[in-house]
Short mmCIF file of C-alpha atoms (C1' of nucleotides) in Angstrom, two decimals:
data_model
loop_
_atom_site.label_atom_id
_atom_site.label_comp_id
_atom_site.label_asym_id
_atom_site.label_seq_id
_atom_site.Cartn_x
_atom_site.Cartn_y
_atom_site.Cartn_z
CA MET A 198 -62.02 46.64 15.30
CA ASN A 199 -60.84 45.41 11.92
CA VAL A 200 -57.78 47.18 10.57
CA ILE A 201 -56.20 46.56 7.18
CA LEU A 202 -52.52 47.28 6.68
CA LYS A 203 -50.25 46.94 3.73
CA SER A 204 -47.44 44.54 4.48
CA HIS A 205 -44.82 45.76 6.90
CA ILE A 206 -43.23 42.57 8.04
CA LYS A 207 -40.82 41.03 5.57
CA CYS A 208 -41.63 37.39 4.85
CA ASN A 209 -38.15 36.24 5.87
CA GLN A 210 -38.74 37.66 9.34
CA CYS A 211 -42.23 36.22 9.61
CA PRO A 212 -42.81 34.01 12.67
CA ILE A 213 -44.78 31.45 10.65
CA ARG A 214 -42.50 31.42 7.61
CA HIS A 215 -41.62 27.74 8.00
CA ARG A 216 -45.00 26.30 8.91
CA ALA A 217 -47.56 28.25 6.90
CA ILE A 218 -48.84 27.97 3.36
CA CYS A 219 -45.55 29.44 2.10
CA SER A 220 -43.24 27.01 3.87
CA ARG A 221 -42.16 25.14 0.74
CA CYS A 222 -41.77 28.20 -1.47
CA ASP A 223 -38.51 29.25 -3.10
CA GLU A 224 -37.22 32.83 -3.47
CA ASP A 225 -39.24 33.68 -6.58
CA GLU A 226 -42.45 32.32 -5.15
CA MET A 227 -41.90 34.20 -1.91
CA ALA A 228 -41.44 37.44 -3.84
CA MET A 229 -44.74 36.78 -5.58
CA LEU A 230 -46.57 36.17 -2.30
CA GLU A 231 -44.89 39.15 -0.68
CA SER A 232 -46.21 41.46 -3.39
CA MET A 233 -49.75 40.13 -2.97
CA LYS A 234 -50.12 40.01 0.77
CA SER A 235 -51.65 42.47 3.19
CA TYR A 236 -52.24 42.27 6.92
CA ARG A 237 -55.48 42.57 8.82
CA THR A 238 -55.81 42.76 12.54
CA TYR A 239 -58.81 42.00 14.71
CA ALA A 240 -59.51 42.65 18.35
CA SER A 241 -60.52 39.92 20.75
CA GLY A 242 -64.15 39.01 20.14
CA ASP A 243 -64.37 40.32 16.58
CA VAL A 244 -66.01 38.11 14.00
CA ILE A 245 -63.52 37.67 11.17
CA LEU A 246 -65.89 35.93 8.79
CA TRP A 247 -69.60 35.16 9.03
CA ARG A 248 -71.04 31.86 7.96
CA GLY A 249 -72.43 32.03 4.44
CA GLU A 250 -70.78 35.35 3.62
CA PRO A 251 -68.85 35.33 0.31
CA LEU A 252 -65.12 35.16 0.92
CA GLU A 253 -63.09 38.10 -0.32
CA PHE A 254 -59.81 36.81 0.94
CA VAL A 255 -57.99 33.77 2.22
CA ALA A 256 -55.44 34.12 4.99
CA SER A 257 -52.84 32.64 7.28
CA VAL A 258 -53.03 33.24 11.01
CA VAL A 259 -49.82 35.08 11.93
CA SER A 260 -50.49 35.66 15.60
CA GLY A 261 -53.32 35.17 18.05
CA VAL A 262 -56.01 32.50 18.02
CA ALA A 263 -59.17 32.28 15.92
CA THR A 264 -61.99 29.75 16.22
CA LEU A 265 -64.37 28.08 13.78
CA THR A 266 -67.85 27.73 15.26
CA LYS A 267 -71.05 26.09 14.10
CA THR A 268 -74.41 27.08 15.50
CA MET A 269 -77.55 24.93 15.50
CA GLU A 270 -80.91 26.50 14.81
CA ASP A 271 -81.84 26.59 18.49
CA GLY A 272 -78.56 28.25 19.45
CA ARG A 273 -76.47 25.32 20.61
CA THR A 274 -72.90 25.88 19.45
CA GLN A 275 -69.92 23.65 18.78
CA MET A 276 -66.45 24.81 17.90
CA VAL A 277 -65.12 22.79 14.98
CA GLY A 278 -61.62 24.17 14.70
CA LEU A 279 -59.01 26.11 16.58
CA MET A 280 -56.83 28.21 14.31
CA LEU A 281 -53.43 28.71 15.86
CA PRO A 282 -50.59 30.62 14.18
CA SER A 283 -49.77 29.17 10.71
CA ALA A 284 -53.30 27.81 10.18
CA PHE A 285 -54.89 28.68 6.86
CA ILE A 286 -58.41 30.08 6.47
CA GLY A 287 -60.29 29.54 3.21
CA ARG A 288 -59.98 26.87 0.54
CA PRO A 289 -59.60 26.83 -3.22
CA GLY A 290 -62.96 26.56 -4.92
CA ARG A 291 -64.93 27.40 -1.78
CA LYS A 292 -66.61 30.76 -2.09
CA VAL A 293 -68.34 30.56 1.27
CA ILE A 294 -67.71 28.81 4.53
CA ASP A 295 -70.23 27.04 6.72
CA PHE A 296 -69.09 28.35 10.11
CA ASP A 297 -68.23 31.62 11.78
CA VAL A 298 -64.58 32.57 12.23
CA THR A 299 -63.96 34.58 15.40
CA ALA A 300 -60.91 36.15 17.02
CA THR A 301 -60.56 34.97 20.62
CA ASP A 302 -57.43 36.99 21.01
CA ASP A 303 -56.07 39.94 19.15
CA VAL A 304 -55.41 38.32 15.78
CA THR A 305 -53.18 39.24 12.87
CA LEU A 306 -53.88 37.65 9.50
CA CYS A 307 -51.71 37.59 6.39
CA CYS A 308 -54.33 37.94 3.64
CA PHE A 309 -54.51 37.28 -0.08
CA ASP A 310 -57.29 38.20 -2.45
CA ARG A 311 -59.23 34.96 -2.93
CA VAL A 312 -59.54 35.13 -6.72
CA LYS A 313 -55.89 36.08 -7.26
CA PHE A 314 -54.79 33.40 -4.84
CA GLU A 315 -56.73 30.72 -6.68
CA LYS A 316 -55.00 31.67 -9.91
CA LEU A 317 -51.67 31.61 -8.14
CA ILE A 318 -52.22 28.04 -6.97
CA ASP A 319 -52.37 26.71 -10.51
CA ASP A 320 -48.89 28.04 -11.27
CA THR A 321 -47.34 27.35 -7.89
CA PRO A 322 -47.31 23.64 -7.09
CA HIS A 323 -45.41 24.29 -3.87
CA VAL A 324 -48.35 26.25 -2.56
CA ALA A 325 -50.90 23.71 -3.82
CA GLN A 326 -48.99 20.88 -2.16
CA ARG A 327 -48.70 22.69 1.12
CA LEU A 328 -52.38 23.58 1.01
CA MET A 329 -53.17 19.88 0.63
CA GLU A 330 -50.92 19.03 3.57
CA LEU A 331 -52.58 21.61 5.77
CA ALA A 332 -56.04 20.34 4.78
CA LEU A 333 -55.03 16.78 5.63
CA ASP A 334 -53.58 17.91 8.95
CA GLU A 335 -56.89 19.56 9.73
CA LEU A 336 -58.72 16.40 8.76
CA ASP A 337 -56.54 14.39 11.13
CA ALA A 338 -57.16 16.90 13.90
CA ALA A 339 -60.91 16.82 13.22
CA ARG A 340 -60.92 13.02 13.49
CA ASP A 341 -59.03 13.07 16.77
CA TRP A 342 -61.56 15.61 17.98
CA MET A 343 -64.40 13.28 16.99
CA VAL A 344 -62.99 10.70 19.38
CA LEU A 345 -62.77 13.32 22.09
CA LEU A 346 -66.33 14.53 21.55
CA GLY A 347 -67.86 11.09 21.14
CA ARG A 348 -66.04 9.03 23.74
CA LYS A 349 -63.97 10.98 26.24
CA THR A 350 -65.04 11.94 29.75
CA ALA A 351 -65.04 15.56 30.91
CA ARG A 352 -61.74 15.09 32.71
CA GLU A 353 -60.13 13.48 29.66
CA LYS A 354 -61.40 16.29 27.46
CA ILE A 355 -59.89 18.96 29.69
CA ALA A 356 -56.59 17.10 30.00
CA THR A 357 -56.42 16.69 26.23
CA PHE A 358 -57.10 20.38 25.71
CA ILE A 359 -54.42 21.43 28.18
CA GLU A 360 -51.94 19.05 26.62
CA LEU A 361 -52.76 20.49 23.21
CA LEU A 362 -52.05 24.04 24.38
CA SER A 363 -48.96 22.91 26.20
CA ARG A 364 -47.57 21.15 23.15
CA HIS A 365 -48.27 24.07 20.89
CA SER A 366 -46.77 26.47 23.36
CA SER A 367 -43.55 24.51 23.64
CA MET A 368 -43.28 24.44 19.84
CA ASN A 369 -42.33 28.09 20.02
CA ASN A 370 -40.58 28.06 23.33
CA ASP A 371 -38.91 25.06 24.86
CA ASP A 372 -39.62 25.93 28.44
CA HIS A 373 -42.35 23.60 29.65
CA THR A 374 -42.56 25.22 33.01
CA LYS A 375 -43.55 28.66 31.79
CA ASN A 376 -47.01 30.12 32.05
CA ILE A 377 -49.30 29.12 29.22
CA ASP A 378 -52.04 31.42 28.00
CA LEU A 379 -55.50 29.85 27.86
CA HIS A 380 -56.52 32.35 25.14
CA MET A 381 -60.21 31.59 25.74
CA THR A 382 -62.97 32.01 28.27
CA ARG A 383 -64.46 29.01 30.08
CA ASP A 384 -67.46 29.39 27.83
CA GLN A 385 -65.40 29.15 24.65
CA ILE A 386 -63.51 26.17 26.00
CA SER A 387 -66.80 24.42 26.77
CA ASP A 388 -67.87 25.04 23.18
CA TYR A 389 -64.71 23.44 21.95
CA LEU A 390 -64.98 20.38 24.18
CA GLY A 391 -68.71 19.74 23.99
CA LEU A 392 -69.26 20.55 27.67
CA THR A 393 -70.81 23.33 29.76
CA LEU A 394 -68.76 26.13 31.24
CA GLU A 395 -69.52 24.89 34.77
CA THR A 396 -68.06 21.48 34.01
CA VAL A 397 -64.95 23.10 32.51
CA SER A 398 -64.50 25.16 35.65
CA ARG A 399 -64.96 22.15 37.94
CA GLN A 400 -62.47 20.05 35.99
CA PHE A 401 -59.85 22.80 36.06
CA THR A 402 -60.28 22.98 39.81
CA ALA A 403 -60.00 19.20 40.11
CA LEU A 404 -56.78 19.03 38.08
CA LYS A 405 -55.36 21.82 40.18
CA LYS A 406 -56.30 20.02 43.41
CA ASP A 407 -54.57 16.90 42.09
CA GLY A 408 -51.37 18.89 41.57
CA ILE A 409 -51.28 18.36 37.81
CA ILE A 410 -51.62 22.00 36.82
CA ASP A 411 -51.52 25.31 38.63
CA PHE A 412 -53.15 28.61 37.82
CA SER A 413 -51.24 31.85 38.24
CA ASP A 414 -54.40 33.71 37.34
CA ARG A 415 -57.62 32.64 35.66
CA ARG A 416 -56.17 32.75 32.19
CA HIS A 417 -52.65 31.46 32.74
CA PHE A 418 -51.47 28.11 34.00
CA VAL A 419 -48.39 25.92 34.41
CA VAL A 420 -48.23 22.19 33.82
CA LYS A 421 -46.66 20.76 36.95
CA ASP A 422 -46.70 17.10 35.94
CA LEU A 423 -46.65 16.46 32.22
CA ALA A 424 -46.71 12.65 32.52
CA ALA A 425 -49.68 12.70 34.90
CA LEU A 426 -51.44 15.09 32.56
CA HIS A 427 -50.94 12.72 29.68
CA ASP A 428 -52.28 9.81 31.71
CA GLU A 429 -55.51 11.74 32.13
CA THR A 430 -56.03 12.32 28.40
CA GLY A 431 -57.05 8.75 27.57
CA ASP A 432 -54.61 8.78 24.63
CA ASP A 433 -51.92 6.18 24.30
CA ALA A 434 -48.23 6.90 24.66
CA ASP A 435 -47.28 7.72 21.10
CA GLY A 436 -50.36 8.14 18.93
CA GLY A 437 -53.27 10.33 19.79
CA ILE A 438 -53.74 13.91 18.83
CA VAL A 439 -51.18 15.72 16.79
CA ALA A 440 -51.96 19.37 16.27
CA MET B 264 -61.65 -12.96 2.36
CA ASN B 265 -59.55 -10.54 0.35
CA VAL B 266 -59.51 -11.18 -3.40
CA ILE B 267 -57.44 -9.23 -5.92
CA LEU B 268 -58.62 -9.04 -9.50
CA LYS B 269 -57.22 -7.38 -12.56
CA SER B 270 -59.65 -4.84 -13.92
CA HIS B 271 -62.76 -6.22 -15.56
CA ILE B 272 -65.09 -3.27 -15.49
CA LYS B 273 -64.39 -0.62 -18.08
CA CYS B 274 -64.07 2.82 -16.55
CA ASN B 275 -66.80 4.25 -18.77
CA GLN B 276 -69.24 1.76 -17.32
CA CYS B 277 -68.11 2.32 -13.75
CA PRO B 278 -70.87 3.31 -11.33
CA ILE B 279 -68.69 5.94 -9.64
CA ARG B 280 -67.15 7.36 -12.82
CA HIS B 281 -68.59 10.85 -12.27
CA ARG B 282 -68.06 11.25 -8.56
CA ALA B 283 -64.76 9.55 -7.78
CA ILE B 284 -61.16 10.66 -8.01
CA CYS B 285 -61.35 10.32 -11.82
CA SER B 286 -64.42 12.51 -12.32
CA ARG B 287 -62.59 15.41 -13.96
CA CYS B 288 -60.30 13.31 -16.12
CA ASP B 289 -60.24 13.46 -19.93
CA GLU B 290 -59.84 10.49 -22.30
CA ASP B 291 -56.05 10.28 -22.07
CA GLU B 292 -56.02 10.50 -18.31
CA MET B 293 -58.72 7.84 -18.07
CA ALA B 294 -56.66 5.52 -20.23
CA MET B 295 -53.74 6.04 -17.90
CA LEU B 296 -55.81 5.23 -14.82
CA GLU B 297 -57.44 2.27 -16.54
CA SER B 298 -54.03 0.73 -17.20
CA MET B 299 -52.97 1.15 -13.57
CA LYS B 300 -56.03 0.02 -11.70
CA SER B 301 -56.93 -3.32 -10.18
CA TYR B 302 -59.89 -4.40 -8.09
CA ARG B 303 -59.94 -5.89 -4.64
CA THR B 304 -62.96 -7.28 -2.90
CA TYR B 305 -63.56 -7.82 0.80
CA ALA B 306 -66.26 -9.69 2.68
CA SER B 307 -68.36 -8.08 5.37
CA GLY B 308 -66.30 -7.74 8.53
CA ASP B 309 -62.88 -7.90 6.86
CA VAL B 310 -60.30 -5.36 7.92
CA ILE B 311 -59.12 -3.61 4.77
CA LEU B 312 -56.28 -1.70 6.40
CA TRP B 313 -54.88 -1.75 9.93
CA ARG B 314 -53.89 1.38 11.75
CA GLY B 315 -50.18 2.04 11.45
CA GLU B 316 -49.65 -0.48 8.68
CA PRO B 317 -47.70 0.92 5.69
CA LEU B 318 -50.01 1.61 2.77
CA GLU B 319 -49.34 -0.35 -0.39
CA PHE B 320 -52.22 1.10 -2.29
CA VAL B 321 -54.75 3.89 -2.40
CA ALA B 322 -58.28 3.18 -3.58
CA SER B 323 -61.76 4.35 -4.45
CA VAL B 324 -64.77 2.58 -2.96
CA VAL B 325 -66.73 1.21 -5.92
CA SER B 326 -69.47 -0.60 -4.03
CA GLY B 327 -70.33 -1.44 -0.45
CA VAL B 328 -69.54 0.54 2.68
CA ALA B 329 -66.29 0.78 4.62
CA THR B 330 -65.70 2.50 7.95
CA LEU B 331 -62.78 4.33 9.53
CA THR B 332 -62.48 3.56 13.23
CA LYS B 333 -60.26 4.85 16.03
CA THR B 334 -59.74 2.86 19.19
CA MET B 335 -58.65 4.27 22.56
CA GLU B 336 -56.16 2.38 24.69
CA ASP B 337 -58.89 0.98 26.96
CA GLY B 338 -60.94 -0.25 24.02
CA ARG B 339 -63.49 2.53 23.57
CA THR B 340 -64.07 3.04 19.85
CA GLN B 341 -65.31 5.89 17.70
CA MET B 342 -65.99 5.72 14.00
CA VAL B 343 -64.46 8.77 12.31
CA GLY B 344 -65.61 8.23 8.76
CA LEU B 345 -68.11 6.34 6.67
CA MET B 346 -66.78 5.51 3.23
CA LEU B 347 -69.63 5.22 0.75
CA PRO B 348 -69.14 4.52 -2.97
CA SER B 349 -66.81 7.10 -4.60
CA ALA B 350 -64.96 7.85 -1.36
CA PHE B 351 -61.17 7.75 -1.61
CA ILE B 352 -58.92 5.90 0.82
CA GLY B 353 -55.32 7.05 1.30
CA ARG B 354 -53.70 10.44 0.76
CA PRO B 355 -50.63 11.71 -1.08
CA GLY B 356 -47.63 11.84 1.20
CA ARG B 357 -49.22 9.73 3.91
CA LYS B 358 -47.55 6.36 4.19
CA VAL B 359 -49.65 5.18 7.09
CA ILE B 360 -53.10 5.93 8.45
CA ASP B 361 -54.13 6.41 12.04
CA PHE B 362 -57.34 4.36 12.03
CA ASP B 363 -58.57 0.94 10.95
CA VAL B 364 -60.50 0.63 7.70
CA THR B 365 -63.14 -2.11 7.83
CA ALA B 366 -65.67 -3.51 5.36
CA THR B 367 -69.16 -3.45 6.88
CA ASP B 368 -70.58 -4.86 3.71
CA ASP B 369 -69.09 -6.74 0.86
CA VAL B 370 -66.79 -4.07 -0.54
CA THR B 371 -65.16 -3.60 -3.93
CA LEU B 372 -62.24 -1.22 -4.21
CA CYS B 373 -60.59 0.22 -7.31
CA CYS B 374 -56.93 0.25 -6.27
CA PHE B 375 -53.76 1.99 -7.41
CA ASP B 376 -50.22 1.33 -6.28
CA ARG B 377 -49.50 4.11 -3.80
CA VAL B 378 -46.09 5.10 -5.10
CA LYS B 379 -47.15 5.07 -8.75
CA PHE B 380 -50.27 7.02 -7.89
CA GLU B 381 -48.28 9.71 -6.14
CA LYS B 382 -46.13 10.15 -9.22
CA LEU B 383 -49.23 10.32 -11.37
CA ILE B 384 -50.67 13.17 -9.30
CA ASP B 385 -47.78 15.47 -10.18
CA ASP B 386 -48.53 15.13 -13.90
CA THR B 387 -52.29 15.05 -13.65
CA PRO B 388 -53.69 18.24 -12.18
CA HIS B 389 -57.25 17.01 -12.72
CA VAL B 390 -56.62 14.20 -10.29
CA ALA B 391 -54.81 16.47 -7.80
CA GLN B 392 -57.67 18.96 -7.88
CA ARG B 393 -60.30 16.30 -7.38
CA LEU B 394 -58.30 14.80 -4.53
CA MET B 395 -58.30 18.21 -2.87
CA GLU B 396 -62.06 18.52 -3.33
CA LEU B 397 -62.68 15.10 -1.84
CA ALA B 398 -60.42 15.93 1.13
CA LEU B 399 -62.31 19.19 1.71
CA ASP B 400 -65.65 17.37 1.45
CA GLU B 401 -64.44 14.96 4.10
CA LEU B 402 -63.33 17.85 6.27
CA ASP B 403 -66.79 19.41 5.97
CA ALA B 404 -68.41 16.09 6.84
CA ALA B 405 -66.07 15.66 9.81
CA ARG B 406 -67.01 19.11 11.10
CA ASP B 407 -70.72 18.41 10.80
CA TRP B 408 -70.10 15.20 12.68
CA MET B 409 -68.33 17.14 15.43
CA VAL B 410 -71.54 19.08 15.98
CA LEU B 411 -73.48 15.85 16.09
CA LEU B 412 -71.11 14.21 18.57
CA GLY B 413 -70.68 17.25 20.78
CA ARG B 414 -74.16 18.73 20.89
CA LYS B 415 -76.94 16.54 19.51
CA THR B 416 -79.29 14.37 21.56
CA ALA B 417 -79.59 10.65 20.94
CA ARG B 418 -82.79 11.15 18.95
CA GLU B 419 -81.22 13.88 16.82
CA LYS B 420 -78.19 11.70 16.17
CA ILE B 421 -80.33 8.81 14.96
CA ALA B 422 -82.52 11.06 12.82
CA THR B 423 -79.42 12.64 11.27
CA PHE B 424 -77.97 9.22 10.52
CA ILE B 425 -81.16 8.00 8.89
CA GLU B 426 -81.45 11.16 6.84
CA LEU B 427 -77.85 10.71 5.72
CA LEU B 428 -78.52 7.18 4.50
CA SER B 429 -81.78 8.27 2.93
CA ARG B 430 -80.13 11.11 1.05
CA HIS B 431 -77.32 8.95 -0.17
CA SER B 432 -79.70 6.24 -1.20
CA SER B 433 -81.84 8.60 -3.25
CA MET B 434 -78.71 9.88 -5.00
CA ASN B 435 -78.60 6.63 -6.88
CA ASN B 436 -82.29 5.95 -7.03
CA ASP B 437 -84.96 8.58 -6.91
CA ASP B 438 -87.54 6.51 -5.11
CA HIS B 439 -87.73 7.81 -1.55
CA THR B 440 -90.24 5.20 -0.54
CA LYS B 441 -88.04 2.22 -1.23
CA ASN B 442 -86.38 0.11 1.41
CA ILE B 443 -83.05 1.48 2.53
CA ASP B 444 -80.27 -0.81 3.70
CA LEU B 445 -78.81 0.03 7.09
CA HIS B 446 -75.51 -1.66 6.10
CA MET B 447 -74.43 -1.82 9.75
CA THR B 448 -75.22 -3.52 13.02
CA ARG B 449 -76.64 -1.56 15.97
CA ASP B 450 -73.21 -1.80 17.52
CA GLN B 451 -71.48 -0.23 14.53
CA ILE B 452 -74.10 2.52 14.37
CA SER B 453 -73.53 3.29 18.05
CA ASP B 454 -69.81 3.59 17.30
CA TYR B 455 -70.55 6.08 14.58
CA LEU B 456 -72.91 8.20 16.67
CA GLY B 457 -71.10 8.15 20.00
CA LEU B 458 -73.87 6.16 21.70
CA THR B 459 -74.42 2.64 23.05
CA LEU B 460 -76.15 -0.03 21.03
CA GLU B 461 -79.06 -0.09 23.50
CA THR B 462 -79.72 3.60 22.97
CA VAL B 463 -79.61 3.12 19.21
CA SER B 464 -82.16 0.33 19.46
CA ARG B 465 -84.47 2.37 21.70
CA GLN B 466 -84.36 5.40 19.39
CA PHE B 467 -85.13 3.29 16.34
CA THR B 468 -88.13 1.89 18.18
CA ALA B 469 -89.22 5.38 19.22
CA LEU B 470 -89.02 6.78 15.67
CA LYS B 471 -90.98 3.78 14.45
CA LYS B 472 -93.67 4.30 17.13
CA ASP B 473 -93.92 7.94 16.05
CA GLY B 474 -94.61 6.86 12.47
CA ILE B 475 -91.51 8.51 11.03
CA ILE B 476 -89.81 5.36 9.80
CA ASP B 477 -90.81 1.74 9.44
CA PHE B 478 -88.72 -1.40 9.52
CA SER B 479 -89.40 -4.20 7.03
CA ASP B 480 -86.77 -6.23 8.82
CA ARG B 481 -84.01 -5.33 11.23
CA ARG B 482 -81.67 -4.12 8.55
CA HIS B 483 -84.04 -2.41 6.14
CA PHE B 484 -86.32 0.55 6.67
CA VAL B 485 -88.56 3.03 4.86
CA VAL B 486 -88.80 6.73 5.62
CA LYS B 487 -92.54 7.39 5.99
CA ASP B 488 -92.31 11.11 6.71
CA LEU B 489 -89.25 12.87 5.36
CA ALA B 490 -90.19 16.30 6.71
CA ALA B 491 -90.84 14.98 10.20
CA LEU B 492 -87.53 13.13 10.04
CA HIS B 493 -85.73 16.32 9.16
CA ASP B 494 -87.38 18.16 12.03
CA GLU B 495 -85.87 15.61 14.38
CA THR B 496 -82.29 16.12 13.15
CA GLY B 497 -81.78 19.52 14.77
CA ASP B 498 -80.37 20.84 11.47
CA ASP B 499 -81.85 23.91 9.83
CA ALA B 500 -83.78 23.79 6.59
CA ASP B 501 -81.02 24.23 4.05
CA GLY B 502 -77.62 23.89 5.66
CA GLY B 503 -76.57 20.96 7.76
CA ILE B 504 -74.80 17.87 6.67
CA VAL B 505 -73.98 17.24 3.07
CA ALA B 506 -72.42 13.87 2.47
"C1'" DA C 262 -65.79 55.52 45.99
"C1'" DC C 263 -69.42 53.27 43.94
"C1'" DC C 264 -72.03 50.55 41.01
"C1'" DA C 265 -72.22 47.92 36.74
"C1'" DT C 266 -70.62 44.25 34.04
"C1'" DG C 267 -68.32 40.13 32.61
"C1'" DC C 268 -66.13 36.06 33.94
"C1'" DC C 269 -65.63 32.54 37.09
"C1'" DT C 270 -66.60 29.37 41.02
"C1'" DT C 271 -69.28 26.48 43.88
"C1'" DG C 272 -73.45 24.15 45.50
"C1'" DA C 273 -78.01 21.71 44.92
"C1'" DT C 274 -80.82 19.16 41.99
"C1'" DG C 275 -82.40 16.94 37.65
"C1'" DT C 276 -82.03 13.85 33.70
"C1'" DA C 277 -80.35 11.74 29.34
"C1'" DG C 278 -78.13 8.14 28.30
"C1'" DA C 279 -74.92 4.42 30.18
"C1'" DT C 280 -74.77 0.17 32.39
"C1'" DC C 281 -76.39 -4.20 33.90
"C1'" DA C 282 -79.40 -7.88 32.97
"C1'" DA C 283 -82.96 -10.83 31.09
"C1'" DC C 284 -85.22 -12.29 27.23
"C1'" DT C 285 -86.64 -12.98 21.91
"C1'" DA C 286 -85.99 -13.97 17.11
"C1'" DG C 287 -83.60 -15.58 13.26
"C1'" DA C 288 -79.73 -18.25 11.40
"C1'" DT C 289 -76.55 -22.18 11.28
"C1'" DG C 290 -75.77 -26.55 11.64
"C1'" DA C 291 -75.42 -31.48 13.66
"C1'" DT D 6 -85.84 -31.38 15.55
"C1'" DC D 7 -83.24 -29.48 18.80
"C1'" DA D 8 -78.98 -26.93 20.35
"C1'" DT D 9 -76.17 -23.01 19.74
"C1'" DC D 10 -74.97 -18.48 18.43
"C1'" DT D 11 -75.42 -13.78 17.09
"C1'" DA D 12 -78.08 -9.57 16.84
"C1'" DG D 13 -81.55 -7.07 18.71
"C1'" DT D 14 -85.09 -5.61 22.17
"C1'" DT D 15 -86.75 -4.16 26.51
"C1'" DG D 16 -86.67 -3.19 31.45
"C1'" DA D 17 -84.44 -1.58 35.92
"C1'" DT D 18 -81.05 1.07 37.86
"C1'" DC D 19 -77.09 4.16 38.10
"C1'" DT D 20 -74.20 8.16 37.19
"C1'" DA D 21 -71.74 11.80 34.76
"C1'" DC D 22 -72.79 15.81 33.35
"C1'" DA D 23 -76.36 19.45 32.55
"C1'" DT D 24 -79.18 22.72 34.56
"C1'" DC D 25 -80.57 26.01 37.89
"C1'" DA D 26 -79.08 29.19 41.31
"C1'" DA D 27 -76.25 32.12 44.32
"C1'" DG D 28 -72.16 34.49 45.19
"C1'" DG D 29 -67.18 36.22 44.41
"C1'" DC D 30 -63.75 38.96 42.22
"C1'" DA D 31 -61.68 41.64 39.07
"C1'" DT D 32 -62.11 45.77 35.66
"C1'" DG D 33 -63.88 50.01 33.96
"C1'" DG D 34 -66.78 53.91 33.80
"C1'" DT D 35 -68.90 57.97 36.19
#
DNA sequence: ACCATGCCTTGATGTAGATCAACTAGATGA
DNA sequence: TCATCTAGTTGATCTACATCAAGGCATGGT
């Protein structure tokens, strides 16, 4: 269910104004972006972009969650990125991507024509700089995820994932005790963490039994003991994953 | 054994001239870089940069192999990057790095003062563009590695690693049948692949028994059947890892 | 009200790779 | 020449997680 809309939301009311590709832009640059942008929305489960397909547009995630997934020839899959609001999809000079992009939620994207956007970059150093920052942030996140995939136990993986959602959730809303949306099925989570869905389910149950989290329903949980959760991640006090 | 040398090699004779950070530069830009650069050399095993240490310089790998390694608080380690010749260490705007950089070989770096280099980037779009490309290449490599770490079997991991070395080796020298240098100990390889050193050893032995590779000594091997090797990687015919 | 259907949980069993341990082959050096 | 050390191999055993299998519980359509 892919819907394309001309821009309604004004940039200065945009929820990702200060974190997205446009965060460093001045008034003139914002006007330029505003005139170029359009919104697309996708329903949960829609494929936003197929691997290998030529890219028509690049986009920022405004709301919802999208995933980047790689598939091996025999069907094994591994998620290689989680695109939360303000993440940027598409890169200068890359006409195709090597993974599928899927909406796990209802997703709204702020889109720019790829070719026009690439021209814009050359004249807009603030955008080019921010694009570099976002790419480096993704590289950092990918490297932290390599540690998770290569060395962490199932319990540590789940704890890390929950902490990640918890941290991102409190970025928008300071209340740590509120219900957090999982956004994904057990199957999708297992793809992200390099596990099976059964193991994900068992580890959720275990963390609940240990009083670290609590589920209000299958898709929403509360962190009851943030410190204990962190102890289970295997990360040290300060460093570790920054998403 | 860290030695700093003023530049001897002329850029136009440099082995990584056409792949490194300078690959898009014109004559004037090259002259600028030439005047700024200096070489540093490290012996096998030396730590080039410690995690968290402020970066004095950024650098291209000219020869040898360096690794990026993350360590968990209880000592588990995971390699998150393999820096082959032409790879770039350090990023604009990042004063520290979150992993150790180690020489696995004797390594020569072409270094630039970090602060001066960051100023240079603003006036030298060819360098900024190339830096972006290299960062995106690393991101692609990191994502392929996530699939390897999360979903591949031990045999597939080893086959992928050997194919990676083989491909990189033939980039410089077309002869597929020549001896390829492993550059690393079994222990370091296990760190890269998310395995133990025993498993690495067993898989090497198994691939040798199956006639796919052959060892001339413990650190040098020949690929006897490139197609069979590829079949063992789990990657499809065209796509897969590009390093 | 009923039956699909999709998502999740829980249990029983299997296995790839980790762990523990012993041994071999070069390399270094007195 | 013999002792020591490091890197690698190989074997025996263990275990975390995968795999296989059986229900449970919502939601939606007819």
